[in-house]
Amino acid sequence: MKKTVLFLLLGIACNLIQAQVSDSISSFYTNSADNLLLKDNKLVVGGYGEVHYNQPLQSGVHSNGLLDVHRVVMLLGYNFSKKTQFVSELEFEHVKEVYVEQAFLQHKLNSFINLRGGLMLIPMGIINEYHEPTTFNGVERPLVDKYIAPTTWREIGAGITGNILPASLKYQLYIVNGFNGYDGEAKVSGKNGLRKGRQKGAEAYVSSPNFSGKVEYYGIRGLNVGLSAYFGKTQSALYDGVQKDDENAVAMADSSVVGISMLGADARYKLGGLQLRGQLYYSSLSNTKEYNAFTGIDGELNDVGSSMIGYYAEIGYDVLRSAKTSKQLVPFIRYEFFDTQNSVDDTIEKNLAYEKNAITTGLTLTLTKGAVAKADVQFVKSGVDDEYSKTLNLGVGVMF
């Protein structure tokens, strides 16, 4: 009798925990991949897209604007069973470029642990995982997420993800291939940071594995706080085929990599019509003196800094909050700062052109869930500029 009662209590507890997990997951800030994973259908379909108009505003100078179907993305998922799921994301950029942004298989061990492997987004900051146009203010993604944590940053690997309750924590832990640092030419620079080193799952090679992880807290309604980490080295084609006892060849290959220790912190909060968000990235780069010397061109050193930093803070408010409408109109303002040469080694001089301030202010109109129209003006100034450059941005976006 006692065993029967015990099993009944355990069964009830498991059901309650499962219900709590489902309720907590539904309160997440979700992206397209999350939406697919939460569906019960065998075949699930989703997508997002955005069309932009960018018009430089220069006093006394005529500048042509740019019209662009920036991206159209289709997501296809398949539920093999309640525990085994597949998610893919196919992206068309600027009408002519085709990419696979995600392609991973997930297997659920229990309510708290999922095994995941394939091409996955690196869980760093906000935008790299939540970059659909309906999930952020502004026509273009924040500049910090272009130069410091180079969205859309994805690599091939494997790991675990899940939720820890009742602590209200979501975690992701992955081993992945790293940035392409050198394949005959340098891919890391002071101007572009790590951005040109993204391998994107396209015949990506690996000379040393990297670690990526993130923990998010969502225990307070409307609040999501995340801490991210990424550790490893850039990859180098020079290691391929090198004899381990060939000291000169190994030393040359060692000079062609950059060590990366990146930390990120982010927060999002909604209270009524108020919307707050912010994030901070800091990257410490090692072996840069050797890398700059090895990858320099025509006797000039490369200019990779020994650290990079970037952050932003944003506030918005839905002015239609008290109106009897499902539409939302959010005036917002965002301040950004980033520097791909936050510090440099003693062999190169800091370039103030890589240190930039940006202010973006505008409106986001949500016509209905999943459809937005946006307008903003962005002001950008580097450390060598006397005044801000200005750009008018208009766009429409969808997510379904």
PDB file of N, CA and C in Angstrom, residues 257-293:
ATOM      1  N   VAL A 257      47.113  31.418 -35.383  1.00  0.00           N
ATOM      2  CA  VAL A 257      45.840  31.323 -34.652  1.00  0.00           C
ATOM      3  C   VAL A 257      45.750  32.430 -33.613  1.00  0.00           C
ATOM      4  N   VAL A 258      44.519  32.744 -33.247  1.00  0.00           N
ATOM      5  CA  VAL A 258      44.222  33.731 -32.199  1.00  0.00           C
ATOM      6  C   VAL A 258      43.401  33.035 -31.123  1.00  0.00           C
ATOM      7  N   GLY A 259      43.810  33.175 -29.872  1.00  0.00           N
ATOM      8  CA  GLY A 259      43.022  32.651 -28.767  1.00  0.00           C
ATOM      9  C   GLY A 259      41.874  33.590 -28.433  1.00  0.00           C
ATOM     10  N   ILE A 260      40.694  33.025 -28.157  1.00  0.00           N
ATOM     11  CA  ILE A 260      39.495  33.834 -27.909  1.00  0.00           C
ATOM     12  C   ILE A 260      38.871  33.449 -26.579  1.00  0.00           C
ATOM     13  N   SER A 261      38.660  34.440 -25.730  1.00  0.00           N
ATOM     14  CA  SER A 261      37.878  34.275 -24.501  1.00  0.00           C
ATOM     15  C   SER A 261      36.826  35.369 -24.508  1.00  0.00           C
ATOM     16  N   MET A 262      35.600  35.005 -24.862  1.00  0.00           N
ATOM     17  CA  MET A 262      34.514  35.983 -24.999  1.00  0.00           C
ATOM     18  C   MET A 262      33.473  35.750 -23.922  1.00  0.00           C
ATOM     19  N   LEU A 263      33.087  36.837 -23.263  1.00  0.00           N
ATOM     20  CA  LEU A 263      32.035  36.801 -22.248  1.00  0.00           C
ATOM     21  C   LEU A 263      30.928  37.763 -22.642  1.00  0.00           C
ATOM     22  N   GLY A 264      29.699  37.372 -22.361  1.00  0.00           N
ATOM     23  CA  GLY A 264      28.562  38.221 -22.689  1.00  0.00           C
ATOM     24  C   GLY A 264      27.556  38.262 -21.552  1.00  0.00           C
ATOM     25  N   ALA A 265      26.914  39.394 -21.386  1.00  0.00           N
ATOM     26  CA  ALA A 265      25.825  39.543 -20.414  1.00  0.00           C
ATOM     27  C   ALA A 265      24.701  40.312 -21.089  1.00  0.00           C
ATOM     28  N   ASP A 266      23.467  39.865 -20.899  1.00  0.00           N
ATOM     29  CA  ASP A 266      22.344  40.535 -21.540  1.00  0.00           C
ATOM     30  C   ASP A 266      21.120  40.490 -20.646  1.00  0.00           C
ATOM     31  N   ALA A 267      20.223  41.419 -20.857  1.00  0.00           N
ATOM     32  CA  ALA A 267      18.985  41.480 -20.068  1.00  0.00           C
ATOM     33  C   ALA A 267      17.876  42.081 -20.903  1.00  0.00           C
ATOM     34  N   ARG A 268      16.653  41.515 -20.742  1.00  0.00           N
ATOM     35  CA  ARG A 268      15.446  42.044 -21.365  1.00  0.00           C
ATOM     36  C   ARG A 268      14.364  42.091 -20.298  1.00  0.00           C
ATOM     37  N   TYR A 269      13.600  43.188 -20.323  1.00  0.00           N
ATOM     38  CA  TYR A 269      12.555  43.322 -19.311  1.00  0.00           C
ATOM     39  C   TYR A 269      11.364  44.056 -19.908  1.00  0.00           C
ATOM     40  N   LYS A 270      10.164  43.518 -19.651  1.00  0.00           N
ATOM     41  CA  LYS A 270       8.923  44.154 -20.076  1.00  0.00           C
ATOM     42  C   LYS A 270       8.013  44.336 -18.874  1.00  0.00           C
ATOM     43  N   LEU A 271       7.486  45.524 -18.720  1.00  0.00           N
ATOM     44  CA  LEU A 271       6.529  45.818 -17.655  1.00  0.00           C
ATOM     45  C   LEU A 271       5.472  46.742 -18.237  1.00  0.00           C
ATOM     46  N   GLY A 272       4.266  46.199 -18.452  1.00  0.00           N
ATOM     47  CA  GLY A 272       3.248  47.000 -19.119  1.00  0.00           C
ATOM     48  C   GLY A 272       3.728  47.368 -20.506  1.00  0.00           C
ATOM     49  N   GLY A 273       3.732  48.642 -20.829  1.00  0.00           N
ATOM     50  CA  GLY A 273       4.210  49.095 -22.131  1.00  0.00           C
ATOM     51  C   GLY A 273       5.698  49.347 -22.183  1.00  0.00           C
ATOM     52  N   LEU A 274       6.363  49.299 -21.023  1.00  0.00           N
ATOM     53  CA  LEU A 274       7.790  49.603 -20.959  1.00  0.00           C
ATOM     54  C   LEU A 274       8.617  48.422 -21.459  1.00  0.00           C
ATOM     55  N   GLN A 275       9.610  48.716 -22.286  1.00  0.00           N
ATOM     56  CA  GLN A 275      10.527  47.695 -22.792  1.00  0.00           C
ATOM     57  C   GLN A 275      11.962  48.154 -22.563  1.00  0.00           C
ATOM     58  N   LEU A 276      12.740  47.334 -21.882  1.00  0.00           N
ATOM     59  CA  LEU A 276      14.144  47.628 -21.630  1.00  0.00           C
ATOM     60  C   LEU A 276      14.986  46.452 -22.097  1.00  0.00           C
ATOM     61  N   ARG A 277      16.131  46.761 -22.674  1.00  0.00           N
ATOM     62  CA  ARG A 277      17.067  45.695 -23.008  1.00  0.00           C
ATOM     63  C   ARG A 277      18.483  46.255 -23.109  1.00  0.00           C
ATOM     64  N   GLY A 278      19.441  45.383 -22.893  1.00  0.00           N
ATOM     65  CA  GLY A 278      20.830  45.794 -22.994  1.00  0.00           C
ATOM     66  C   GLY A 278      21.726  44.579 -23.043  1.00  0.00           C
ATOM     67  N   GLN A 279      22.915  44.777 -23.561  1.00  0.00           N
ATOM     68  CA  GLN A 279      23.872  43.681 -23.559  1.00  0.00           C
ATOM     69  C   GLN A 279      25.292  44.221 -23.586  1.00  0.00           C
ATOM     70  N   LEU A 280      26.208  43.375 -23.128  1.00  0.00           N
ATOM     71  CA  LEU A 280      27.632  43.710 -23.029  1.00  0.00           C
ATOM     72  C   LEU A 280      28.434  42.517 -23.508  1.00  0.00           C
ATOM     73  N   TYR A 281      29.423  42.773 -24.369  1.00  0.00           N
ATOM     74  CA  TYR A 281      30.364  41.746 -24.799  1.00  0.00           C
ATOM     75  C   TYR A 281      31.784  42.213 -24.483  1.00  0.00           C
ATOM     76  N   TYR A 282      32.600  41.275 -24.037  1.00  0.00           N
ATOM     77  CA  TYR A 282      34.033  41.554 -23.885  1.00  0.00           C
ATOM     78  C   TYR A 282      34.802  40.341 -24.368  1.00  0.00           C
ATOM     79  N   SER A 283      35.758  40.571 -25.267  1.00  0.00           N
ATOM     80  CA  SER A 283      36.572  39.485 -25.807  1.00  0.00           C
ATOM     81  C   SER A 283      38.036  39.777 -25.548  1.00  0.00           C
ATOM     82  N   SER A 284      38.701  38.838 -24.912  1.00  0.00           N
ATOM     83  CA  SER A 284      40.150  38.900 -24.742  1.00  0.00           C
ATOM     84  C   SER A 284      40.772  38.012 -25.812  1.00  0.00           C
ATOM     85  N   LEU A 285      41.679  38.572 -26.595  1.00  0.00           N
ATOM     86  CA  LEU A 285      42.317  37.846 -27.685  1.00  0.00           C
ATOM     87  C   LEU A 285      43.791  37.660 -27.362  1.00  0.00           C
ATOM     88  N   SER A 286      44.259  36.426 -27.451  1.00  0.00           N
ATOM     89  CA  SER A 286      45.662  36.122 -27.151  1.00  0.00           C
ATOM     90  C   SER A 286      46.408  35.739 -28.421  1.00  0.00           C
ATOM     91  N   ASN A 287      47.736  35.751 -28.340  1.00  0.00           N
ATOM     92  CA  ASN A 287      48.628  35.408 -29.463  1.00  0.00           C
ATOM     93  C   ASN A 287      48.512  36.414 -30.606  1.00  0.00           C
ATOM     94  N   THR A 288      48.006  37.602 -30.310  1.00  0.00           N
ATOM     95  CA  THR A 288      47.794  38.585 -31.383  1.00  0.00           C
ATOM     96  C   THR A 288      49.106  39.146 -31.924  1.00  0.00           C
ATOM     97  N   LYS A 289      50.118  39.281 -31.082  1.00  0.00           N
ATOM     98  CA  LYS A 289      51.408  39.798 -31.566  1.00  0.00           C
ATOM     99  C   LYS A 289      51.987  38.860 -32.625  1.00  0.00           C
ATOM    100  N   GLU A 290      51.966  37.564 -32.341  1.00  0.00           N
ATOM    101  CA  GLU A 290      52.473  36.583 -33.299  1.00  0.00           C
ATOM    102  C   GLU A 290      51.593  36.528 -34.554  1.00  0.00           C
ATOM    103  N   TYR A 291      50.284  36.591 -34.356  1.00  0.00           N
ATOM    104  CA  TYR A 291      49.343  36.534 -35.482  1.00  0.00           C
ATOM    105  C   TYR A 291      49.515  37.755 -36.390  1.00  0.00           C
ATOM    106  N   ASN A 292      49.620  38.938 -35.806  1.00  0.00           N
ATOM    107  CA  ASN A 292      49.773  40.154 -36.604  1.00  0.00           C
ATOM    108  C   ASN A 292      51.063  40.140 -37.412  1.00  0.00           C
ATOM    109  N   ALA A 293      52.139  39.619 -36.812  1.00  0.00           N
ATOM    110  CA  ALA A 293      53.413  39.545 -37.526  1.00  0.00           C
ATOM    111  C   ALA A 293      53.343  38.526 -38.658  1.00  0.00           C
TER     112      ALA A 293
END
